[in-house]
Amino acid sequence: MDKNLYHVLGVSKDATEAEIKSAYRKLARKYHPDVNKDNKEAADKFKEVSCAYDILGNKEKRQKYDNNEIDAEGKPTGFGAGGFHGGAYGGNPFGAGGNPFGAEGFQGGGANFDFSSIFGEDIFSQFGGGARGFGASSRRPRKGDDLAYTMRLDFLSAALGTEKTVMIQGKSINVKIPAGTTDGQTLRLKGLGNPGPNNGPNGDVLITVNVDKHPYFSADGLDIHLELPISIKEAVLGGKVTVPTISGKVMVTVPPYSSSGEKLRLKGKGIKNTKGQGDEIVTLKIVTPTTANPDLEKALSAIKDEPIRNF
């Protein structure tokens, strides 16, 4: 039993010309030989949908197919077959050999379909082909495949920048990690991927960086953020406090009568790279004692209450 060309394109028998063309565009894009390298199943499917469109995309052929005057291959049936001998169909809509794919490859698709309408005007330049067909595309230089690699870094290495040596397909590659590299960022090493076919350029190596979280630092752009615990005494009386930064410890002054949530800015203590120099933002957090302190309780009890809420 002959295949149903409408089923091949996934449309109903009463589909409009526009619907048939749209269905073919989608299928041709999906099964195009240059999109499915060395995939015989996709190539066969592409031929099948192209042959279906050659008939259904042509108003006269479609009418004869609907009238059962030609079959799914475009060959005349027993109904009015004499009208085709030696004519436009000649028992074969594709000429000698019954193949829409000529000696140099596909010659334009069913019913001379314009493939630039599927992939854009630069389809043949993208795939290395030309108006002569897809056979030429396999002989043109093409960029090699990219290689993907995942790297894990600690927070400080990503913030300050570092160098790592990785092994990719048996090759030792030195990777420079820029200061300020963020979690999920992809680094591209040009020309270190697979060789390009037909003397084409090499592909690239794409390294996705996963950055571990730090116990107390976090980054926001070039700025580093830190939450600094201080005692009640330090909050009220102020004082010198040692604070860590990504480049080492520094001394900062906590102003007297500081409150939780107040911020101190340490200029130039953030991330430094080609984009600039960040700061470290220190957010104060008052921490009360975890054990009973009679002296503190007595001192606080002697303090006169003062209004601190306005609600």
Coordinates of C-alpha atoms in Angstrom, one line a residue:
M1 CA 0.0 0.0 0.0
D2 CA 1.4 3.4 -1.0
K3 CA 2.4 5.8 1.7
N4 CA 0.1 8.8 2.3
L5 CA 1.9 12.0 1.3
Y6 CA -0.3 14.0 3.6
H7 CA 0.7 11.8 6.5
V8 CA 4.4 12.2 5.6
L9 CA 4.1 16.0 6.0
G10 CA 1.8 15.7 8.9
V11 CA -1.1 17.6 7.4
S12 CA -4.7 16.9 6.6
K13 CA -5.9 16.3 3.0
D14 CA -7.7 19.6 3.0
A15 CA -4.6 21.6 4.2
T16 CA -4.0 24.9 2.5
E17 CA -0.9 25.6 0.3
A18 CA 0.5 27.7 3.1
E19 CA 0.0 24.9 5.7
I20 CA 1.7 22.4 3.5
K21 CA 4.6 24.7 2.9
S22 CA 4.9 25.5 6.6
A23 CA 4.9 21.8 7.5
Y24 CA 7.6 21.1 4.9
R25 CA 9.8 23.9 6.2
K26 CA 9.7 22.5 9.7
L27 CA 10.5 19.0 8.6
A28 CA 13.2 20.1 6.1
R29 CA 14.9 22.1 8.8
K30 CA 14.8 19.2 11.2
Y31 CA 16.1 16.5 8.8
H32 CA 18.4 18.7 6.7
P33 CA 21.6 16.6 5.8
D34 CA 23.9 19.4 6.8
V35 CA 22.2 19.6 10.2
N36 CA 22.3 15.8 10.7
K37 CA 25.9 14.8 9.8
D38 CA 26.3 11.1 8.8
N39 CA 22.8 10.3 9.9
K40 CA 21.3 8.0 7.3
E41 CA 17.9 7.8 8.9
A42 CA 17.6 11.6 8.9
A43 CA 18.8 11.7 5.3
D44 CA 16.2 9.2 4.2
K45 CA 13.5 11.1 6.1
F46 CA 14.6 14.3 4.4
K47 CA 14.3 12.7 1.0
E48 CA 10.9 11.4 1.9
V49 CA 9.5 14.7 3.0
S50 CA 11.1 16.5 0.0
C51 CA 9.5 14.0 -2.4
A52 CA 6.1 14.5 -0.7
Y53 CA 6.4 18.3 -1.0
D54 CA 7.4 17.9 -4.7
I55 CA 4.0 16.6 -5.3
L56 CA 1.8 18.3 -2.7
G57 CA 3.6 21.6 -3.1
N58 CA 2.7 21.7 -6.8
K59 CA -0.9 22.5 -7.5
E60 CA -1.2 20.4 -10.7
K61 CA 0.6 17.4 -9.2
R62 CA -1.4 17.6 -6.0
Q63 CA -4.7 17.5 -8.0
K64 CA -3.6 14.5 -9.9
Y65 CA -2.4 12.8 -6.7
D66 CA -5.8 13.5 -5.1
N67 CA -7.5 12.1 -8.2
N68 CA -5.4 8.9 -7.9
E69 CA -3.8 9.6 -11.3
I70 CA -0.3 9.5 -9.9
D71 CA 1.0 7.6 -6.9
A72 CA 3.2 8.7 -3.9
E73 CA 6.3 8.5 -6.1
G74 CA 4.7 10.6 -8.9
K75 CA 4.3 7.6 -11.2
P76 CA 1.1 7.4 -13.3
T77 CA -1.5 4.9 -12.0
G78 CA -4.1 3.1 -14.1
F79 CA -6.3 6.2 -14.1
G80 CA -5.5 8.3 -17.2
A81 CA -1.9 7.0 -17.3
G82 CA -1.5 7.6 -21.0
G83 CA -1.6 11.3 -20.4
F84 CA 1.8 11.1 -18.7
H85 CA 3.9 9.1 -21.1
G86 CA 6.6 11.3 -22.4
G87 CA 5.1 14.4 -20.7
A88 CA 6.2 16.5 -17.7
Y89 CA 6.0 13.4 -15.5
G90 CA 7.2 10.7 -17.8
G91 CA 6.4 8.1 -15.2
N92 CA 8.9 9.8 -12.9
P93 CA 8.7 13.3 -11.4
F94 CA 12.4 13.4 -10.8
G95 CA 13.8 12.4 -14.2
A96 CA 16.3 9.6 -14.7
G97 CA 16.9 7.5 -11.7
G98 CA 14.0 9.0 -9.8
N99 CA 16.3 10.9 -7.5
P100 CA 15.8 14.6 -6.5
F101 CA 19.4 14.4 -5.2
G102 CA 21.6 14.9 -8.3
A103 CA 25.1 13.8 -8.8
E104 CA 26.4 16.7 -6.7
G105 CA 23.8 16.4 -4.0
F106 CA 20.4 17.8 -3.5
Q107 CA 19.3 20.2 -6.2
G108 CA 16.9 22.5 -4.4
G109 CA 14.3 20.4 -2.7
G110 CA 10.8 19.5 -3.6
A111 CA 9.2 21.7 -6.2
N112 CA 12.4 23.8 -6.4
F113 CA 11.9 24.9 -2.8
D114 CA 14.1 27.8 -1.7
F115 CA 16.0 26.5 1.3
S116 CA 17.1 30.0 2.3
S117 CA 13.5 30.5 3.5
I118 CA 14.1 27.7 6.0
F119 CA 17.6 28.5 7.4
G120 CA 18.1 32.1 6.3
E121 CA 19.8 33.6 3.3
D122 CA 23.3 32.5 4.5
I123 CA 22.3 28.8 4.9
F124 CA 24.8 27.6 2.2
S125 CA 27.7 29.8 3.5
Q126 CA 27.0 28.5 7.1
F127 CA 27.2 24.9 6.0
G128 CA 29.9 25.4 3.4
G129 CA 27.6 24.5 0.5
G130 CA 26.5 26.4 -2.5
A131 CA 23.9 26.6 -5.1
R132 CA 25.3 23.4 -6.7
G133 CA 24.0 21.2 -3.8
F134 CA 25.1 19.8 -0.6
G135 CA 27.8 17.6 -2.0
A136 CA 30.1 20.6 -2.1
S137 CA 29.6 21.4 1.5
S138 CA 31.6 18.3 2.7
R139 CA 34.6 19.6 0.8
R140 CA 34.8 23.1 2.3
P141 CA 36.8 24.0 5.4
R142 CA 34.7 24.0 8.6
K143 CA 35.5 24.9 12.1
G144 CA 36.2 22.0 14.4
D145 CA 34.0 20.9 17.3
D146 CA 34.3 22.7 20.6
L147 CA 35.3 20.8 23.7
A148 CA 33.5 21.3 27.0
Y149 CA 35.2 21.0 30.4
T150 CA 34.0 21.7 34.0
M151 CA 36.4 23.1 36.6
R152 CA 35.8 23.6 40.3
L153 CA 37.5 26.5 42.2
D154 CA 37.6 27.7 45.7
F155 CA 36.2 31.2 46.3
L156 CA 39.5 33.0 46.9
S157 CA 41.1 31.5 43.8
A158 CA 38.2 32.8 41.7
A159 CA 38.2 36.2 43.4
L160 CA 41.9 36.8 43.2
G161 CA 42.6 35.0 39.9
T162 CA 44.8 32.0 39.5
E163 CA 46.3 29.5 37.0
K164 CA 45.3 25.9 36.7
T165 CA 46.6 23.0 34.5
V166 CA 43.9 20.7 33.1
M167 CA 44.1 17.6 31.0
I168 CA 41.7 17.7 28.0
Q169 CA 41.8 14.8 25.5
G170 CA 45.3 13.9 26.6
K171 CA 46.6 17.4 26.3
S172 CA 47.9 19.5 29.2
I173 CA 46.5 23.0 29.0
N174 CA 47.4 25.9 31.2
V175 CA 44.3 27.9 32.0
K176 CA 44.4 31.5 33.4
I177 CA 41.5 32.2 35.6
P178 CA 40.7 36.0 35.6
A179 CA 40.2 37.7 39.0
G180 CA 36.5 38.0 39.7
T181 CA 35.4 34.8 37.9
T182 CA 31.9 34.0 39.0
D183 CA 30.1 30.7 39.6
G184 CA 28.8 29.3 36.3
Q185 CA 31.0 31.5 34.1
T186 CA 32.3 30.0 30.9
L187 CA 35.9 30.6 29.8
R188 CA 36.7 30.2 26.1
L189 CA 40.2 29.1 25.0
K190 CA 40.2 29.8 21.3
G191 CA 41.7 27.3 18.9
L192 CA 42.4 24.5 21.5
G193 CA 39.4 22.3 20.5
N194 CA 39.1 19.7 17.8
P195 CA 40.8 20.2 14.4
G196 CA 38.5 21.6 11.7
P197 CA 37.6 19.3 8.7
N198 CA 39.3 20.1 5.4
N199 CA 41.9 22.3 7.0
G200 CA 39.3 24.4 8.7
P201 CA 40.1 26.3 12.0
N202 CA 40.2 24.4 15.2
G203 CA 37.3 24.5 17.6
D204 CA 37.6 26.1 21.1
V205 CA 37.7 24.7 24.6
L206 CA 34.8 25.9 26.8
I207 CA 35.5 25.7 30.5
T208 CA 32.6 26.2 32.9
V209 CA 33.8 27.3 36.3
N210 CA 31.9 26.2 39.5
V211 CA 33.0 28.3 42.4
D212 CA 32.6 27.0 46.0
K213 CA 31.0 29.2 48.6
H214 CA 33.1 30.8 51.3
P215 CA 32.4 30.5 55.0
Y216 CA 32.1 34.3 55.4
F217 CA 32.9 36.1 52.1
S218 CA 30.4 36.7 49.3
A219 CA 30.9 38.7 46.1
D220 CA 28.7 41.3 44.4
G221 CA 30.4 42.4 41.2
L222 CA 33.9 43.6 42.3
D223 CA 32.8 44.2 45.9
I224 CA 33.3 41.7 48.7
H225 CA 30.8 41.4 51.5
L226 CA 31.4 40.3 55.0
E227 CA 29.2 40.1 58.1
L228 CA 31.2 41.1 61.2
P229 CA 30.0 39.9 64.6
I230 CA 30.7 42.4 67.4
S231 CA 30.0 42.3 71.2
I232 CA 27.7 44.6 73.0
K233 CA 30.7 46.2 74.6
E234 CA 32.3 46.9 71.2
A235 CA 29.0 48.2 69.8
V236 CA 28.6 50.7 72.7
L237 CA 32.2 51.7 73.4
G238 CA 33.6 51.1 69.9
G239 CA 37.1 49.9 69.4
K240 CA 39.7 48.3 67.0
V241 CA 38.6 45.0 65.5
T242 CA 40.6 42.6 63.2
V243 CA 38.7 42.0 59.9
P244 CA 39.6 39.4 57.2
T245 CA 39.8 40.5 53.6
I246 CA 40.5 38.4 50.5
S247 CA 44.1 39.8 50.5
G248 CA 44.8 39.4 54.3
K249 CA 43.6 40.7 57.7
V250 CA 43.3 44.4 58.5
M251 CA 42.4 46.5 61.6
V252 CA 39.2 48.6 61.4
T253 CA 37.6 50.9 63.9
V254 CA 34.1 50.2 65.1
P255 CA 32.5 53.6 66.0
P256 CA 30.9 53.9 69.5
Y257 CA 27.2 53.3 69.7
S258 CA 27.1 51.2 66.5
S259 CA 24.0 49.3 65.6
S260 CA 23.5 46.0 63.9
G261 CA 23.1 46.4 60.2
E262 CA 25.5 49.4 60.0
K263 CA 28.1 49.1 57.2
L264 CA 31.8 49.9 57.1
R265 CA 33.4 50.3 53.7
L266 CA 37.0 49.2 53.3
K267 CA 38.3 51.0 50.1
G268 CA 40.2 48.9 47.7
K269 CA 39.8 45.7 49.6
G270 CA 37.6 44.0 47.0
I271 CA 38.3 42.3 43.7
K272 CA 40.8 43.9 41.3
N273 CA 40.8 43.2 37.6
T274 CA 40.7 44.9 34.3
K275 CA 37.2 46.3 35.0
G276 CA 38.4 48.1 38.1
Q277 CA 38.9 47.8 41.9
G278 CA 36.2 46.9 44.3
D279 CA 35.7 47.5 48.1
E280 CA 34.9 45.3 51.0
I281 CA 31.6 46.0 52.6
V282 CA 31.5 45.1 56.3
T283 CA 28.1 44.7 57.9
L284 CA 28.0 44.9 61.7
K285 CA 26.1 42.3 63.7
I286 CA 25.7 42.7 67.5
V287 CA 26.0 39.3 69.2
T288 CA 24.8 38.9 72.8
P289 CA 26.5 36.6 75.3
T290 CA 25.5 33.0 75.2
T291 CA 25.9 32.5 78.9
A292 CA 24.6 34.5 81.9
N293 CA 26.7 37.5 82.8
P294 CA 25.7 39.1 86.2
D295 CA 28.0 42.1 85.8
L296 CA 26.5 42.9 82.4
E297 CA 23.0 42.4 83.7
K298 CA 23.7 44.7 86.6
A299 CA 25.2 47.4 84.4
L300 CA 22.4 47.3 81.9
S301 CA 19.8 47.4 84.7
A302 CA 21.3 50.7 85.9
I303 CA 20.9 52.3 82.5
K304 CA 17.9 54.5 82.2
D305 CA 15.4 53.3 79.5
E306 CA 15.2 55.5 76.5
P307 CA 12.7 55.3 73.6
I308 CA 14.1 53.6 70.6
R309 CA 10.8 52.6 68.8
N310 CA 8.5 55.0 67.0
F311 CA 5.5 52.6 66.7

